[in-house]
Tab-separated table of C-alpha atoms and ligand atoms in Angstrom:
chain	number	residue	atom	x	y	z
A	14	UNK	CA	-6.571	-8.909	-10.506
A	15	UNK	CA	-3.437	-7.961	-7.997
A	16	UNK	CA	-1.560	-10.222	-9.738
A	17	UNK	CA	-1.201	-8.023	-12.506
A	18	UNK	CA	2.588	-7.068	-13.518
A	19	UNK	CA	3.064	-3.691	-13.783
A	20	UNK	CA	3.904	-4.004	-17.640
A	21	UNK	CA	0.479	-5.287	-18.497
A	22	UNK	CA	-1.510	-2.731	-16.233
A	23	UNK	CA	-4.273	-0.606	-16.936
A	24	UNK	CA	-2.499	2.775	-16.903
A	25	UNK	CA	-4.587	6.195	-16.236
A	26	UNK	CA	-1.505	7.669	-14.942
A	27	UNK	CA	1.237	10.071	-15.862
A	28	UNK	CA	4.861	10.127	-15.934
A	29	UNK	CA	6.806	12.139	-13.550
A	30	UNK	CA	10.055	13.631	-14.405
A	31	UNK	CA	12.539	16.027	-12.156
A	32	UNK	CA	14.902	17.976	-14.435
A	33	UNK	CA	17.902	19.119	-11.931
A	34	UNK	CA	15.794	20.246	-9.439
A	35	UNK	CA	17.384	21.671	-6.726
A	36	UNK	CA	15.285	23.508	-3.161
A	37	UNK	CA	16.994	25.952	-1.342
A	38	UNK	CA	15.312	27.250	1.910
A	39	UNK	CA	16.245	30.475	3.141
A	40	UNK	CA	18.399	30.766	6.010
A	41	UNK	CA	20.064	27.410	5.416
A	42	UNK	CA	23.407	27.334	4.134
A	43	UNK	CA	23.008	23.389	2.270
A	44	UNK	CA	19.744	23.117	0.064
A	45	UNK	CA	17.569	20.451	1.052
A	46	UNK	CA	17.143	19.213	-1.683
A	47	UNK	CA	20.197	19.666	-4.422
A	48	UNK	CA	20.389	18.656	-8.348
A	49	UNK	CA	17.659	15.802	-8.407
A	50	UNK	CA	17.011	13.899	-11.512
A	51	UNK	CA	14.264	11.280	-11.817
A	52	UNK	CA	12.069	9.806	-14.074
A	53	UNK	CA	9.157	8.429	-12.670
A	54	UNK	CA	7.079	5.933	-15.002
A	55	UNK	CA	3.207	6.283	-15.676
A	56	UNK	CA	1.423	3.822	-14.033
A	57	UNK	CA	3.675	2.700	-10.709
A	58	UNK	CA	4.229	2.885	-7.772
A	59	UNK	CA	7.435	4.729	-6.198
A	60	UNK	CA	8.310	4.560	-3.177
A	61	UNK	CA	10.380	7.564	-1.446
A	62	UNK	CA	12.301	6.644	1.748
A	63	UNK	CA	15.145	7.815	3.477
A	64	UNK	CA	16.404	8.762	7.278
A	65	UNK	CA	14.323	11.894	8.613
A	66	UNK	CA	15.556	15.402	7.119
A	67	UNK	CA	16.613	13.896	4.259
A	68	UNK	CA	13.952	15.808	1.305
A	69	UNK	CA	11.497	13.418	1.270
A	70	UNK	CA	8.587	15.857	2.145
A	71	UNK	CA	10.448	18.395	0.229
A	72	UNK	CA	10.815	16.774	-3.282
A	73	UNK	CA	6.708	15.164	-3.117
A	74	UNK	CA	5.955	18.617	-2.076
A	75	UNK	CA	8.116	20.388	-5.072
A	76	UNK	CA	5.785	18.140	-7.410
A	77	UNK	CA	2.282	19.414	-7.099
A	78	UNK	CA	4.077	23.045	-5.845
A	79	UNK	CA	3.078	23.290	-1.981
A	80	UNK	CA	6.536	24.102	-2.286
A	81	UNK	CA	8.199	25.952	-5.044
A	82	UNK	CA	11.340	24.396	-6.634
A	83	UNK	CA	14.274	26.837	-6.392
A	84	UNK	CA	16.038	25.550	-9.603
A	85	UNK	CA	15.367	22.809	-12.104
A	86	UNK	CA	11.846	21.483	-14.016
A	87	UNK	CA	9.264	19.255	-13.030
A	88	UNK	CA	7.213	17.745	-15.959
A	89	UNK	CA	3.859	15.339	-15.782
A	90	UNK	CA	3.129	13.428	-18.494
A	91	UNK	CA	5.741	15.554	-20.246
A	92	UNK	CA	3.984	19.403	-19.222
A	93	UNK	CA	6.305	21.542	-18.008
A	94	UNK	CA	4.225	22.240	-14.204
A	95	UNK	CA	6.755	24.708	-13.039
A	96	UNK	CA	5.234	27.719	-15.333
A	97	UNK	CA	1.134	26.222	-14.634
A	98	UNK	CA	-1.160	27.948	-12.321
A	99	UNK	CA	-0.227	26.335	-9.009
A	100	UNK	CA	-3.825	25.596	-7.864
A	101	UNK	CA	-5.444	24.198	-10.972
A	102	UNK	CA	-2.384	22.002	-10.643
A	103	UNK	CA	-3.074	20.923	-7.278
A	104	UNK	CA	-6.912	20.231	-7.872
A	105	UNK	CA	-5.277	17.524	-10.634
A	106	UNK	CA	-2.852	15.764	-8.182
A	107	UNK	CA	-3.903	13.811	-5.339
A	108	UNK	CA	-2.660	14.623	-1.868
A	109	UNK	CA	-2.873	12.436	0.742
A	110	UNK	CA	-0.782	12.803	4.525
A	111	UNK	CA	0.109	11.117	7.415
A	112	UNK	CA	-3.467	11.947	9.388
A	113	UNK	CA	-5.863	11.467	6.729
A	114	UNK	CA	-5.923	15.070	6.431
A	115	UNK	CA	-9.621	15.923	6.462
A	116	UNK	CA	-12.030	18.841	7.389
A	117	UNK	CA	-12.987	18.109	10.697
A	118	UNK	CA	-16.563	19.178	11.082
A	119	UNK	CA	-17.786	17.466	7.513
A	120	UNK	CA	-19.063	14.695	6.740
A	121	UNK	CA	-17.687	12.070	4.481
A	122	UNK	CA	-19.458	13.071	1.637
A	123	UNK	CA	-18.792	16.024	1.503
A	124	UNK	CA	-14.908	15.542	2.461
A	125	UNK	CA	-14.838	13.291	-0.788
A	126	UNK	CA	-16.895	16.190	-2.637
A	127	UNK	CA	-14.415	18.716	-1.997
A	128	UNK	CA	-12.132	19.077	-5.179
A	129	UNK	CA	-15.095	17.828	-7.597
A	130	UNK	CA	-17.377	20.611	-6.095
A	131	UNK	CA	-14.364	23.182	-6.861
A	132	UNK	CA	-14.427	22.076	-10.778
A	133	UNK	CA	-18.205	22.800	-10.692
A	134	UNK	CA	-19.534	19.007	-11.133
A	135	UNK	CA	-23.129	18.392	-10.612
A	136	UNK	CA	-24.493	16.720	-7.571
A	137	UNK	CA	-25.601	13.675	-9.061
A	138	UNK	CA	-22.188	13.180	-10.530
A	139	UNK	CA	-20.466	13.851	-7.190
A	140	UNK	CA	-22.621	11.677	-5.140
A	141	UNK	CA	-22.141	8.697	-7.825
A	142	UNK	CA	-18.357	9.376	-7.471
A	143	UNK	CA	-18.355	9.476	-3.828
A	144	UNK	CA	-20.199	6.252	-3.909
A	145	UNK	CA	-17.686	4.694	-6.341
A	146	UNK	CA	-14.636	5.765	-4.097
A	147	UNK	CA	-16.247	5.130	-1.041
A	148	UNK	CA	-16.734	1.007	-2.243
A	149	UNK	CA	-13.001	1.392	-3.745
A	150	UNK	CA	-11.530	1.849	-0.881
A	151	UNK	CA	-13.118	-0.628	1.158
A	152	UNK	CA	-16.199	1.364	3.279
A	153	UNK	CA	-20.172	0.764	2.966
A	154	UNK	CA	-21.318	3.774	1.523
A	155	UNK	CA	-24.533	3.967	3.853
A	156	UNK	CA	-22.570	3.534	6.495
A	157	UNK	CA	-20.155	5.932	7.046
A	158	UNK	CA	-21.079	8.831	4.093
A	159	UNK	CA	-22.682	11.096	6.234
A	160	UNK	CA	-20.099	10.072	9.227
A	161	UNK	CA	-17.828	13.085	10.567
A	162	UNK	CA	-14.514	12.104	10.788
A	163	UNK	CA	-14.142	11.738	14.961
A	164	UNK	CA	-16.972	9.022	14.697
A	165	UNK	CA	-14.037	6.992	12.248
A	166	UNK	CA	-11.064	5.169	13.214
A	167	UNK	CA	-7.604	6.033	12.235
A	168	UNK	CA	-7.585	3.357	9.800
A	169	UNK	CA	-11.262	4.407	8.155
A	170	UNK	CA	-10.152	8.225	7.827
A	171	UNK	CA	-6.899	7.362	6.264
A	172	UNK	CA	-9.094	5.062	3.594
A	173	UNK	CA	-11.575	8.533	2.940
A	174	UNK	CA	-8.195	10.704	2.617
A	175	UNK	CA	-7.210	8.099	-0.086
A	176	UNK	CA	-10.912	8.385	-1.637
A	177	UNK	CA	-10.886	12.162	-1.317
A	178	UNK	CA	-7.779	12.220	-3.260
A	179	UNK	CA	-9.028	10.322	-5.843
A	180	UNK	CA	-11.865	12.068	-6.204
A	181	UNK	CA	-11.578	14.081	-9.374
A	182	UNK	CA	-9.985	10.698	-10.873
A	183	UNK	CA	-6.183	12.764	-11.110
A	184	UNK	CA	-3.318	10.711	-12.696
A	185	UNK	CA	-1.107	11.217	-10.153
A	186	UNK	CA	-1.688	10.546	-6.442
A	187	UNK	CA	1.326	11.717	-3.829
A	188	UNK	CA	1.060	10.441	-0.550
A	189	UNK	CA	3.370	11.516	2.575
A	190	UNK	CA	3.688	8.810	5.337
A	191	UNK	CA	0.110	8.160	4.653
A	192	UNK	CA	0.020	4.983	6.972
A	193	UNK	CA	2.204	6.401	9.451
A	194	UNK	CA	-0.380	6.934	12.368
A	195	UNK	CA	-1.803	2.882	12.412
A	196	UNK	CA	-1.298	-0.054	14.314
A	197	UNK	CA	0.464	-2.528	12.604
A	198	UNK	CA	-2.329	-4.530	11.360
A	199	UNK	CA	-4.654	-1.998	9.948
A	200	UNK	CA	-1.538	-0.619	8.061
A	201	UNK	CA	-0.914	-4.201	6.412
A	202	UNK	CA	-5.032	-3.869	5.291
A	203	UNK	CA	-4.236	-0.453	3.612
A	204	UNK	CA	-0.741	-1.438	2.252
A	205	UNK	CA	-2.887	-3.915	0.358
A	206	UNK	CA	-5.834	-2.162	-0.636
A	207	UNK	CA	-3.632	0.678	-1.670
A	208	UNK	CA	-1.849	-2.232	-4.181
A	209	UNK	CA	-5.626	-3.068	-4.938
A	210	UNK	CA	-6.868	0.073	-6.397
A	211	UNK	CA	-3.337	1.108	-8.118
A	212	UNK	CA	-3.486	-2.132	-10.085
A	213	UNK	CA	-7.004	-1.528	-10.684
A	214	UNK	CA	-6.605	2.528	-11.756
A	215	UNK	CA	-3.297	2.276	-13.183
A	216	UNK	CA	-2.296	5.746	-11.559
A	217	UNK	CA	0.888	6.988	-11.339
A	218	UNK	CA	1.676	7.093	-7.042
A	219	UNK	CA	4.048	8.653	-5.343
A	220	UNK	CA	4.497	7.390	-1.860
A	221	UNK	CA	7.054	8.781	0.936
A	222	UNK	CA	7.974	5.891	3.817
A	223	UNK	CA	10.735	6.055	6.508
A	224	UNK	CA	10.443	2.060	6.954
A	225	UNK	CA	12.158	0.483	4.067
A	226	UNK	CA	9.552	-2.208	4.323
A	227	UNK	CA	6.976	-0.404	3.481
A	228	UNK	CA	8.784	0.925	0.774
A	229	UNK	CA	9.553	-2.506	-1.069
A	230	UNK	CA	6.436	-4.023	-0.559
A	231	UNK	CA	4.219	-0.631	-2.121
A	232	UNK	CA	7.094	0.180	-4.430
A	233	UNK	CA	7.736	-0.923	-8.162
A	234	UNK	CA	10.790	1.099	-7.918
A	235	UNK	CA	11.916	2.473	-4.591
A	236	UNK	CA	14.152	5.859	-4.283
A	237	UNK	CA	16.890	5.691	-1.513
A	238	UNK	CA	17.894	9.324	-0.076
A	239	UNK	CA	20.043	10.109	2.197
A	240	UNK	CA	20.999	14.059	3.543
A	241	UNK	CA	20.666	16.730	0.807
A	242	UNK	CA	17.810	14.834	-1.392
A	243	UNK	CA	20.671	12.685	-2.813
A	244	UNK	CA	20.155	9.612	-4.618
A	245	UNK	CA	21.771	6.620	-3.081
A	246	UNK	CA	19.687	3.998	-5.496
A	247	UNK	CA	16.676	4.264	-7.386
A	248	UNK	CA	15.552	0.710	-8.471
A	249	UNK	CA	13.059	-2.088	-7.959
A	250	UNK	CA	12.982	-4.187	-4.738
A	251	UNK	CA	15.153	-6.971	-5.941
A	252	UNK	CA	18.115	-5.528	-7.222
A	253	UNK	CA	18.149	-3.176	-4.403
A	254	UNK	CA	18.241	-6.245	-2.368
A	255	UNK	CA	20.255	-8.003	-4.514
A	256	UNK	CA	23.093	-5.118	-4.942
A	257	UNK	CA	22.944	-2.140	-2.942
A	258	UNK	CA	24.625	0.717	-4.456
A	259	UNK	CA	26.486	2.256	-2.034
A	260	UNK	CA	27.518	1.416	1.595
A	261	UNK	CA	24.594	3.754	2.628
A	262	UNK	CA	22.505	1.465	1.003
A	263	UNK	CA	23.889	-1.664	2.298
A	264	UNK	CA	23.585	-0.183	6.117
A	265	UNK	CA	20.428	1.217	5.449
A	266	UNK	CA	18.967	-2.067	4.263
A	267	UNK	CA	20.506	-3.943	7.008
A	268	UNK	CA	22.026	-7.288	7.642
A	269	UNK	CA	19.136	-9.489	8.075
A	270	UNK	CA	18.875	-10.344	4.403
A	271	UNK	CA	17.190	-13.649	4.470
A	272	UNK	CA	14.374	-12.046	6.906
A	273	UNK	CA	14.283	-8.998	4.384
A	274	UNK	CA	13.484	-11.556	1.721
A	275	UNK	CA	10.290	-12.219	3.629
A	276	UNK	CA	9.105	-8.878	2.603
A	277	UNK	CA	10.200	-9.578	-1.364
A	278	UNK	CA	8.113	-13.088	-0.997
A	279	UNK	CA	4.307	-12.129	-1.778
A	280	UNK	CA	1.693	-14.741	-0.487
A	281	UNK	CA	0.698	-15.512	-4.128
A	282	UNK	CA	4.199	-17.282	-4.231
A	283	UNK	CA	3.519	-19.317	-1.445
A	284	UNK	CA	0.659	-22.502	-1.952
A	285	UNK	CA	-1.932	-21.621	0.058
A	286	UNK	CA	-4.665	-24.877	1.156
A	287	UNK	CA	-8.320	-24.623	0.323
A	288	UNK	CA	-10.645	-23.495	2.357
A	289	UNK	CA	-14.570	-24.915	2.919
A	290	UNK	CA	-16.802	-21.449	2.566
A	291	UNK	CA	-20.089	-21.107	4.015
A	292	UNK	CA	-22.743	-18.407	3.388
A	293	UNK	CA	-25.068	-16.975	6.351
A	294	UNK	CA	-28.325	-18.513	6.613
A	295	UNK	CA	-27.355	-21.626	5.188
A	296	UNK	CA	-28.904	-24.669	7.374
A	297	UNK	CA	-25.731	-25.497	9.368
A	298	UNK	CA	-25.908	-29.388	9.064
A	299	UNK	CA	-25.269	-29.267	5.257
A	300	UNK	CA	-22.170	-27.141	6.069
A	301	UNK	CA	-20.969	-29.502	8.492
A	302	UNK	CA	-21.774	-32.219	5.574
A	303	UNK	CA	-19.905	-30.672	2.779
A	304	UNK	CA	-16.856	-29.773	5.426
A	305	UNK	CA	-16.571	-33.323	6.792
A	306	UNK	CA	-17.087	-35.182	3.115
A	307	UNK	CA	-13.775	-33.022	2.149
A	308	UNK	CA	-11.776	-33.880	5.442
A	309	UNK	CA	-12.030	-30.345	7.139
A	310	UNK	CA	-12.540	-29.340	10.706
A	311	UNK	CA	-13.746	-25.917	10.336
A	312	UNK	CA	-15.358	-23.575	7.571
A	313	UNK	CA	-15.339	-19.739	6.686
A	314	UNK	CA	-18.361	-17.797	6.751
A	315	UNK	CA	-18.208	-15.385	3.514
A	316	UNK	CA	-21.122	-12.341	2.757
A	317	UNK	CA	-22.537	-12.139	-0.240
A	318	UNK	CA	-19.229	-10.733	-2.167
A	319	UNK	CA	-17.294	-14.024	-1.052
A	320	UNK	CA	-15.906	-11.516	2.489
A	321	UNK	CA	-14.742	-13.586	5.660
A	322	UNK	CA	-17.237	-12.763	8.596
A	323	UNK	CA	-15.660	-15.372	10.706
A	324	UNK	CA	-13.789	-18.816	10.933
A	325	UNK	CA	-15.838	-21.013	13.213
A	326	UNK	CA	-14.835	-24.732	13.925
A	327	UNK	CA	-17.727	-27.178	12.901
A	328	UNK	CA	-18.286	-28.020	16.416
A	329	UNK	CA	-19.113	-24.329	16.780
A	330	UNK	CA	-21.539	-24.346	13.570
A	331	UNK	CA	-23.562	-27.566	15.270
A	332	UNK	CA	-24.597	-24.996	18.091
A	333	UNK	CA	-27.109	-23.241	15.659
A	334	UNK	CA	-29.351	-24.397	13.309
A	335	UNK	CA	-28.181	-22.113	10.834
A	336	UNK	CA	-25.012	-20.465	10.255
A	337	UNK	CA	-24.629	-17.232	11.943
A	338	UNK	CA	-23.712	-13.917	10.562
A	339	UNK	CA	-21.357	-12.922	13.515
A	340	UNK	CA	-18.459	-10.572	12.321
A	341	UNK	CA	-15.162	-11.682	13.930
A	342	UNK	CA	-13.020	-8.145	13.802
A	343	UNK	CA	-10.095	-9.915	14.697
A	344	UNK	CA	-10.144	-12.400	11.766
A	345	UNK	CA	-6.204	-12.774	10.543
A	346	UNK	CA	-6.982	-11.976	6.309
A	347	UNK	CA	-3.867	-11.194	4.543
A	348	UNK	CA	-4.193	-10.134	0.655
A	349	UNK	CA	-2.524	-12.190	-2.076
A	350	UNK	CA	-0.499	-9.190	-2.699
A	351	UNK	CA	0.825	-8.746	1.278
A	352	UNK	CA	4.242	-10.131	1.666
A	353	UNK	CA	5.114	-12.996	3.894
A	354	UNK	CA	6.002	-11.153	6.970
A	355	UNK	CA	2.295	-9.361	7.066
A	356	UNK	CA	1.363	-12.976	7.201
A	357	UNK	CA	3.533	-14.376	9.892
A	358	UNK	CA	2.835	-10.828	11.686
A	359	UNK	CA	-1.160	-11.584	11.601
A	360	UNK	CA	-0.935	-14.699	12.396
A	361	UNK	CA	1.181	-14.342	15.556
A	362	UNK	CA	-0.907	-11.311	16.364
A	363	UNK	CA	-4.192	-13.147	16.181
A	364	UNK	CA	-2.314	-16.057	18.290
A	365	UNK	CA	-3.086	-18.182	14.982
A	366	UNK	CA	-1.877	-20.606	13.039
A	367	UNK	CA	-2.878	-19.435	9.896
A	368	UNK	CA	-4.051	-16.417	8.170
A	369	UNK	CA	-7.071	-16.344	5.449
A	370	UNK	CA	-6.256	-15.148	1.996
A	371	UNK	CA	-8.310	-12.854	-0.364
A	372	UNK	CA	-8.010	-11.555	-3.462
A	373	UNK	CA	-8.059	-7.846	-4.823
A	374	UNK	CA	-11.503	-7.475	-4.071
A	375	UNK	CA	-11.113	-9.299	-0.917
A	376	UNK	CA	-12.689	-12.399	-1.096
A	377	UNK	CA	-11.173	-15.349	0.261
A	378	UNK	CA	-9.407	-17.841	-1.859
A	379	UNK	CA	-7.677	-19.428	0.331
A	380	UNK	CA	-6.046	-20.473	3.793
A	381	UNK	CA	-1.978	-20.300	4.731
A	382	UNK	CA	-0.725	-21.964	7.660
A	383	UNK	CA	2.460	-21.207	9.669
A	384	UNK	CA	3.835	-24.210	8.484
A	385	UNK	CA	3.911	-23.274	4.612
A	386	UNK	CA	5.617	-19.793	5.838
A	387	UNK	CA	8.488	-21.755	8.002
A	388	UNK	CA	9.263	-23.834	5.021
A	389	UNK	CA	9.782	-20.774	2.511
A	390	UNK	CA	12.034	-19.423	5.503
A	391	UNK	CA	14.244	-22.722	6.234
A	392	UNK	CA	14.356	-22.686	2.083
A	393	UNK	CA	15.854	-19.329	2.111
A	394	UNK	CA	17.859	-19.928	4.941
A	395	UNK	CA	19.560	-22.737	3.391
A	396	UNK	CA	19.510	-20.805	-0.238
A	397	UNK	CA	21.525	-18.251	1.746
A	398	UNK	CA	23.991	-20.280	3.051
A	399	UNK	CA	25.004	-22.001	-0.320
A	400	UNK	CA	25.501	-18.330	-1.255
A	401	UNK	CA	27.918	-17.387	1.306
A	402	UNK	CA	29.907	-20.213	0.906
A	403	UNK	CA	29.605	-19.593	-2.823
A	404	UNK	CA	31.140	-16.007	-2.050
A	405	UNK	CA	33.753	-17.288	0.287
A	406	UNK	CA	35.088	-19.660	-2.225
A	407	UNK	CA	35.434	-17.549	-5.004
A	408	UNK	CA	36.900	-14.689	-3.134
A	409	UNK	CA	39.699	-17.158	-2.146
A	410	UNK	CA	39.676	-18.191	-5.838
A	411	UNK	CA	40.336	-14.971	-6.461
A	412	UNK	CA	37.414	-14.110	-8.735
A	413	UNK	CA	34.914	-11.174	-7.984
A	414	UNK	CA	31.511	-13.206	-6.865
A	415	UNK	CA	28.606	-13.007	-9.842
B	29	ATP	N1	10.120	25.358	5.665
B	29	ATP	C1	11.389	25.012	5.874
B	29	ATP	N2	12.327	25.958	6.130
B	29	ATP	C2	13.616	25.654	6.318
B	29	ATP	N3	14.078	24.376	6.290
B	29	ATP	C3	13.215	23.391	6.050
B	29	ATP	C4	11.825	23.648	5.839
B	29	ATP	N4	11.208	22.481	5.632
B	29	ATP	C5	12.149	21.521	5.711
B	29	ATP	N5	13.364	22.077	5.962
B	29	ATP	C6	14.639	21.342	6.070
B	29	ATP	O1	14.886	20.668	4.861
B	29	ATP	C7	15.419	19.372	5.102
B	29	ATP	C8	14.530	18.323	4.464
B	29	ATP	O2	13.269	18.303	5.113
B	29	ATP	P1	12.086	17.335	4.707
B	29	ATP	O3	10.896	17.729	5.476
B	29	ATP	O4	11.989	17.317	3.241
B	29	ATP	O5	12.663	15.935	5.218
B	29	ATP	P2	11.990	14.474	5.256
B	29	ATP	O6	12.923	13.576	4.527
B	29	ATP	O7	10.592	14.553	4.793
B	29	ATP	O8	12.078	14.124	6.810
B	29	ATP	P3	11.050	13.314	7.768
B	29	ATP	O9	11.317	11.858	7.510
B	29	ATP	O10	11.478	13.712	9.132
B	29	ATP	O11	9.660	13.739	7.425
B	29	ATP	C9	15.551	19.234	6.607
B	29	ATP	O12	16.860	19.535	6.963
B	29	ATP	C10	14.601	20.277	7.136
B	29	ATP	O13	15.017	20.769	8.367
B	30	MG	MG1	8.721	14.241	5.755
């Protein structure tokens, strides 16, 4: 399911295109944001990022019309938006920021109810949907839909600001920093989820980032800005990588290019080992069986939906008689679609050597050890070498490198 390429998506989502537009605030002598052209295609994922000041916020803002272009057009899925009425517009883009963004003193629910309540839906319908986007995007429905937002963790309200913007199922979803306020770990979890339910909606996403990271691991195309909204590159990951445009783009990407290629390597490119699973309840000898026969020393523990609860070693599982359904918080899962760093990050952060691997859905299919990762990085290493001395040589041949 994440494994999707973007070609052979299902697409819900709309094309994007700025025509020359240009935003001038008043009392500034340079516009923020001047002449921008871009085509953005139905379905991805772009990433905006850029140094701070640069018309980031300005140009995702300029598309659903919190803030009014001063020149140029702005068309979705070819309609002119520039001459619609601003607030049906808005209630047919989703908006998500840095915070999570929602009312304070209600409840999930109704947070996630707001826009379809606007457009009149029923309450059965809204209450299915809330359901839906609640499971989407990763949180028990009976759990947290009649939470208020305090009783949630940063990571938990930025996953119903994500749901809440999906709620009336708009094509295109614009997000500013929206993983900006969460430790390092949780961010990884919504990076990939986020990849999850674009490659399952097919919507068209905007996202802003300062951390170029970020940027190449959400984006299918990412759009490099510097001062004045002006386009230093606009291309996928790779050739960004491969040839920066401009010496803006070169600095801005930095020198470590081998570690940067950590974040271009996904962990579905890496062979991961198998791991034994175990459900709870199950009599814990015939785990311990099943684990030994196939040369392992310790099992997962999955729920019903194939979800890690916990990694225990079998020597642990012999202490019970059955196996437990203790929830380990601190389990190191990365996604199939997280990039090699989130894995050597998790694992180093849960003192590990490994990391569990699940799929789009996140169930586990799979275990990677620190080993596997150190051999993909010695590989590059040595890959980058033989380019450098590649480059060397045929700059003293006299020939422009290929
Ligand atoms: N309401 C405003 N009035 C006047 N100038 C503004 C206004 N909003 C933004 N600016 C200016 O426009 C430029 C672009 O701002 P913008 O918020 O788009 O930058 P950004 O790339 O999102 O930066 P950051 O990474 O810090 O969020 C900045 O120079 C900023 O000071
Ligand atoms: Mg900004």
């Amino acid at each position: 399911m994440t494994d999707v390429p973007a070609a052979e998506r299902n697409v819900t989502g709309e094309s994007i295109t700025l025509d020359g537009v240009v935003k001038r605030y008043r009392g500034q002598d340079k516009p923020a944001v001047q002449r921008l052209d871009l085509e953005i295609p139905a379905g991805q994922i772009v990433a905006f990022v850029g140094p701070s000041g640069c018309g980031k916020t300005t140009t995702l803002k300029m598309i659903n019309r919190l803030i009014e272009p001063s020149e140029g057009r702005i068309l979705i899925g070819g309609r002119d938006v520039t001459k619609e009425n601003p607030d049906k517009l808005r209630q047919s883009i989703g908006y998500v920021i840095q915070s999570g963004g929602l009312f304070p003193h209600w409840t999930v629910a109704k947070n996630i109810g707001a826009i379809p309540r606007v457009l009149g839906w029923d309450k059965q319908r809204i209450a299915e949907r809330t359901e839906y986007l609640l499971e989407l995007v990763g949180l028990d429905p009976r759990t947290f839909a009649d939470r208020l937002p305090k009783d949630m963790s940063g990571g938990q309200q930025q996953r119903v600001g994500v749901a809440r913007a999906l709620a009336a199922d708009p094509p295109v979803l614009l997000m500013d920093e929206p993983f900006g306020a969460v430790d390092p770990i949780t961010r990884v979890r919504l990076q990939d989820s986020l990849i999850a339910i674009q490659h399952e909606l097919g919507k068209t996403i905007v996202i802003v980032t300062h951390d170029f990271e970020e940027a190449t691991k959400l984006g299918d195309k990412v759009l490099i800005l510097s001062e004045g909204g002006k386009v230093e590159q606009y291309a996928t990951p790779e050739e960004i990588l491969a040839s920066p445009a401009t010496p803006f783009v070169e600095e801005f990407v930095g020198s470590g290019a081998t570690l940067r290629h950590l974040t271009l390597s996904r962990v579905r490119d890496v062979e991961h080992s198998e791991v034994i699973t175990a459900r709870v309840g199950e009599p814990s000898r015939e785990v311990i069986a099943r684990a030994k026969s196939a040369g392992h020393t310790w099992v997962v523990v999955v729920d019903e939906h194939g979800k890690p609860r916990s990694w225990p070693t079998l020597d642990e599982l012999g202490s019970k008689p059955e196996v437990s359904d203790y929830l380990d918080k601190r389990l190191p899962v990365v996604a199939l679609t997280s990039t090699l760093n989130d894995a050597l990050d998790s694992m180093l952060s849960a003192s590990q050597g490994g990391v569990l691997v699940t799929d789009g859905r996140g169930s586990v299919v799979g275990a990677l050890t620190i080993a596997s990762v150190m051999e993909v990085i010695r590989g590059q290493l040595a890959d980058a070498r033989a380019d450098e001395h590649n480059d060397s040589y045929a700059s003293h041949a006299g020939e422009t490198p290929s």
